[in-house]
Coordinates of C-alpha atoms in Angstrom, one line a residue:
Chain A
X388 CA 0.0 0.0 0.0
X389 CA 1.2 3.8 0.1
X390 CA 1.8 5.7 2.3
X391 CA 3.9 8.7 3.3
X392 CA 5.3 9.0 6.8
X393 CA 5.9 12.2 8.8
X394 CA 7.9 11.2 11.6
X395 CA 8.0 14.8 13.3
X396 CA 5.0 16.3 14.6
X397 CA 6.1 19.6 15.5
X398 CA 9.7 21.5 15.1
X399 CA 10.7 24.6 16.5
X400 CA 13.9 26.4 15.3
X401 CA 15.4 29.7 15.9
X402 CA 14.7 32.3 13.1
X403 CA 18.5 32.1 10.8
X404 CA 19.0 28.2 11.9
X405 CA 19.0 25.5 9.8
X406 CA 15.8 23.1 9.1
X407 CA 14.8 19.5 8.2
X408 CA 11.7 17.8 7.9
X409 CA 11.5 14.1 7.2
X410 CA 9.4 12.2 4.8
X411 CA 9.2 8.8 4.3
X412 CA 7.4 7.0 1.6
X413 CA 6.1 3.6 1.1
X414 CA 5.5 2.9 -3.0
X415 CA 6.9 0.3 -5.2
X416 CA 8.7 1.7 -7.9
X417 CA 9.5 5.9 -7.6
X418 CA 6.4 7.4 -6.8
X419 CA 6.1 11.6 -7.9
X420 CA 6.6 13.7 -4.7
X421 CA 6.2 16.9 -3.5
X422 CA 6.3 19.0 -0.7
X423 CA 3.6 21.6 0.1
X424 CA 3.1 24.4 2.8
X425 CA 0.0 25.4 5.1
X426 CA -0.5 29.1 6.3
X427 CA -3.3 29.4 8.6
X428 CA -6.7 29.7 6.6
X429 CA -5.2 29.3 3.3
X430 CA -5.0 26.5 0.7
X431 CA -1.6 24.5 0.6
X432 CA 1.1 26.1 -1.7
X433 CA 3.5 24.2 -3.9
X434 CA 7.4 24.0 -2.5
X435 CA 9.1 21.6 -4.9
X436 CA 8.3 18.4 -6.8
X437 CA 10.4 15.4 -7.9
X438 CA 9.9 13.7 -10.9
X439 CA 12.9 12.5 -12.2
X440 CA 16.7 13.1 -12.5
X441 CA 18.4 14.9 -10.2
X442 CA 17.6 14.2 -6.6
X443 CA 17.9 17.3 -5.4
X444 CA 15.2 19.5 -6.0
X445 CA 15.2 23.2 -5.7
X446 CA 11.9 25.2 -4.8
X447 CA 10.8 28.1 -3.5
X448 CA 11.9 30.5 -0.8
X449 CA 15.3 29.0 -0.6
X450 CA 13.8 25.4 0.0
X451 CA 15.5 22.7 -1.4
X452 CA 14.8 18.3 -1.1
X453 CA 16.5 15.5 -2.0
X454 CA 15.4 11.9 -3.2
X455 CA 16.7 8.9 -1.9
X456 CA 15.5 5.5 -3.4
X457 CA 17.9 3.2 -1.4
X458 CA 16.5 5.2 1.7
X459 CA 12.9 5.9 0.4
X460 CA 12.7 9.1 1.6
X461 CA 12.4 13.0 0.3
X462 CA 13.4 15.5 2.8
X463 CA 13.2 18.8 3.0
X464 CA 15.8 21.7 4.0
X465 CA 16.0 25.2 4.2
X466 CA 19.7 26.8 5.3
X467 CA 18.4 29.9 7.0
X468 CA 14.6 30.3 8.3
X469 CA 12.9 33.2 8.7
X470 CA 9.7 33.9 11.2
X471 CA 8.1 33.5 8.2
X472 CA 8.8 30.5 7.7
X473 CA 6.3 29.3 10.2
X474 CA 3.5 26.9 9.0
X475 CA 2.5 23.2 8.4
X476 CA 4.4 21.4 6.0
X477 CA 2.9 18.4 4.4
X478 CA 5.3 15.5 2.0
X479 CA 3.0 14.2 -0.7
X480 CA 3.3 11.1 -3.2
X481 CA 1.5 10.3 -6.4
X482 CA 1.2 7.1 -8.5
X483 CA 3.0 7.3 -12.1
X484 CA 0.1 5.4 -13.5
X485 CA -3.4 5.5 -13.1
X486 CA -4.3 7.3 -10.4
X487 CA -3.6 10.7 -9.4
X488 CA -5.1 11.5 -6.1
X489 CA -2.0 12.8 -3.5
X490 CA -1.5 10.6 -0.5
X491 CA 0.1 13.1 2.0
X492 CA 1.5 12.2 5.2
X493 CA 0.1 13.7 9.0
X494 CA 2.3 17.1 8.2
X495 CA 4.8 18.6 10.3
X496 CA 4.2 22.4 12.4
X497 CA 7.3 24.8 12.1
X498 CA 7.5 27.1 15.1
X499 CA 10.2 29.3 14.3
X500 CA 11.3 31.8 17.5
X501 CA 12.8 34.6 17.3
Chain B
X837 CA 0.2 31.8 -8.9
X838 CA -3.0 30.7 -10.1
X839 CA -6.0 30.8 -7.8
X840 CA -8.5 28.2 -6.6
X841 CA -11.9 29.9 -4.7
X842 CA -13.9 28.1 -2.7
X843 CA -17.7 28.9 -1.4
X844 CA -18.0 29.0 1.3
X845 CA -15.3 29.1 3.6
X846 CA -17.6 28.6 6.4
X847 CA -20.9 26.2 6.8
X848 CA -22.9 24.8 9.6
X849 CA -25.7 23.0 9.4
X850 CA -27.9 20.3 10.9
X851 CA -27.1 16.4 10.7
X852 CA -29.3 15.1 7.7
X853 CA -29.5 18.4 5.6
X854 CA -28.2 18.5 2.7
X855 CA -25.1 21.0 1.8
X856 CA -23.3 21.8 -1.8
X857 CA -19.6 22.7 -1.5
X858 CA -18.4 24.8 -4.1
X859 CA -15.1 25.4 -5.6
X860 CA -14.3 27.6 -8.7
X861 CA -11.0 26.0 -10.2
X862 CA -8.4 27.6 -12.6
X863 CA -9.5 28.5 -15.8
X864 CA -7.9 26.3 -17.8
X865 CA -7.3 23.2 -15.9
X866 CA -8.7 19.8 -16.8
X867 CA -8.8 17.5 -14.0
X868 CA -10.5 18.5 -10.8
X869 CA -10.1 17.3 -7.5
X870 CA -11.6 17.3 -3.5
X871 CA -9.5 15.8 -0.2
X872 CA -11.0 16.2 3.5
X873 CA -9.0 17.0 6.2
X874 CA -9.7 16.5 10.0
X875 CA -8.7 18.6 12.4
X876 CA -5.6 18.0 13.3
X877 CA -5.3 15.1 11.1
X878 CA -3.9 14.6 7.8
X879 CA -5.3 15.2 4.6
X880 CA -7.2 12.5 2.8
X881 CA -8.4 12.1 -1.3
X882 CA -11.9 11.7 -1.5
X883 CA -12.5 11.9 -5.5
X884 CA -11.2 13.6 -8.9
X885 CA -12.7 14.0 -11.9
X886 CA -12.3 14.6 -15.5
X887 CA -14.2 15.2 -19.0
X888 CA -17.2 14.9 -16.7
X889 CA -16.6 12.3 -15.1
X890 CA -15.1 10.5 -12.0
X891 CA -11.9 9.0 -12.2
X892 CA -11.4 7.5 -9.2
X893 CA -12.7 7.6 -5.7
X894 CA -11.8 6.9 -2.5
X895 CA -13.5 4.8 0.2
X896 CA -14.6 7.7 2.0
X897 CA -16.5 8.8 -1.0
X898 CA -19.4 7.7 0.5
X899 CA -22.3 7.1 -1.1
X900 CA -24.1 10.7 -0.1
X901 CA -22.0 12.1 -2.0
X902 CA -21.8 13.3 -5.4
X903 CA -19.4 15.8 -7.7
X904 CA -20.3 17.6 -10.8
X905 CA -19.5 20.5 -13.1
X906 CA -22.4 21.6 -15.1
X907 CA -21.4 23.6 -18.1
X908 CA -18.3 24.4 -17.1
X909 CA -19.1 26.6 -13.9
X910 CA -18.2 25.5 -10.3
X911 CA -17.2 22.4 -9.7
X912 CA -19.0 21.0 -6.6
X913 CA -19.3 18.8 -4.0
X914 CA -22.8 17.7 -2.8
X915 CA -23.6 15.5 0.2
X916 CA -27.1 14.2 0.9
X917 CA -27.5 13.3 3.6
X918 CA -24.8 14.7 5.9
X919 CA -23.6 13.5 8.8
X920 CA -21.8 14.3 12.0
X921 CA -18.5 12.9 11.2
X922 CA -18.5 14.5 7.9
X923 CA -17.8 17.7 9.7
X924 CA -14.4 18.6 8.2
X925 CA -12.4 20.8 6.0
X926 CA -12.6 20.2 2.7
X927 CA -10.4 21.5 0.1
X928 CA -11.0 21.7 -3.4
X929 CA -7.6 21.2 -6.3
X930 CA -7.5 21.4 -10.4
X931 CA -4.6 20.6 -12.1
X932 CA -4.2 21.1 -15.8
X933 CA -3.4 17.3 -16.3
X934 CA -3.1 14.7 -14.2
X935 CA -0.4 12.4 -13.6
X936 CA 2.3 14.4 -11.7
X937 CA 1.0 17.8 -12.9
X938 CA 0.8 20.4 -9.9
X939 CA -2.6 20.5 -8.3
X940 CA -3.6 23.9 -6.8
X941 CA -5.8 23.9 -3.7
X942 CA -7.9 26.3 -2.4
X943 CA -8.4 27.9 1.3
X944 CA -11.0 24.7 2.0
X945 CA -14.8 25.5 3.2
X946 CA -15.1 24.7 7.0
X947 CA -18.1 22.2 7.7
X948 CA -19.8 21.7 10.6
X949 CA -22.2 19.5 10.9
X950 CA -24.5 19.8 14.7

């Protein structure tokens, strides 16, 4: 079956630190996946997507992930966060045939403290 | 980016009522989707749909409930009759095409069903 895990509930970082959020996937074969971001009262906003090729992926905001078959994962990093920064993140997989609904994983909150 | 709208962002009604969730996609996307989300708790694919269609469904699709998209106008979601657990956020995507084709989400309609 597929699935997407989000080990880390909640993360709090100080605003200029470094971040990583996890994201495991279950899929056989190399799913598409992305990585989207919740603000309060608002729809989810595309970071980055992997399809194929290079397995690091570059987004938006100075986010970046990287694929890793042999691991199954897709995580996500940002150098330097800002307050802004702040908001549920959610890892996402879909099938490259037939279907196309996203399977996201339980999300992770960002806190980031000044 | 492009915009997804959804009315409206709020509804609360009474258990067995019947309630239309509407969602006006991007102009020129093809494939159109709706996921629920529990508070706190991930999101989940309920349906998409295409050339008028549905594609695929999942088992929380239940049977009071139904998607269209006459002529071209909002895409909806309808649920006859509700019920308590269907009280939720639900949040309406379109995507151009499917496969691994961004979707773009709305800001989601807040049910609440008393």
């Amino acid at each position: 079956a597929q699935s997407v895990t989000q080990p880390d509930a909640r993360v709090t970082v100080s605003e200029g630190a470094s971040l990583q959020l996890r994201c495991k996937y279950s899929y056989s074969g190399t799913p598409y996946l992305f990585w989207y971001v919740q603000y309060p009262r608002q729809g989810l906003q595309l970071l980055l997507k992997y399809y194929s090729g290079d397995p690091v992926v570059q987004g938006v905001n100075g986010f970046e992930a990287e694929f890793s078959k042999s691991n199954s994962s897709f995580h996500l990093r940002k150098a330097s966060v800002h307050w802004s920064d702040s908001a549920v993140y959610f890892c996402a997989l879909s099938a490259r045939q037939g279907g196309r609904a996203l399977i996201f994983g339980t999300g992770t909150t960002v806190s980031v403290s000044p | 980016g492009p915009k997804v709208l959804q009315i409206p962002s709020h509804q609360i009604i009474d258990m067995g009522q019947m309630v239309t969730l509407n969602c006006d996609p991007v102009s020129n996307h093809l494939y159109f989707y709706w996921y629920k989300q529990i508070l706190g708790q991930q999101m989940e694919f309920l349906v998409n749909f295409y050339n008028g269609k549905v594609m695929e469904k999942s088992k929380l699709f239940k049977d009071q409930f139904s998607v269209e998209r006459p002529d071209g106008s909002y895409f909806t979601l309808k649920i006859q009759p509700t019920a308590l657990e269907d009280s939720a956020v639900y949040f309406c995507a379109s995507s151009f095409t499917g496969g691994a084709n961004t979707q773009y989400f709305g800001p989601g309609t807040r049910l609440l069903v008393l």
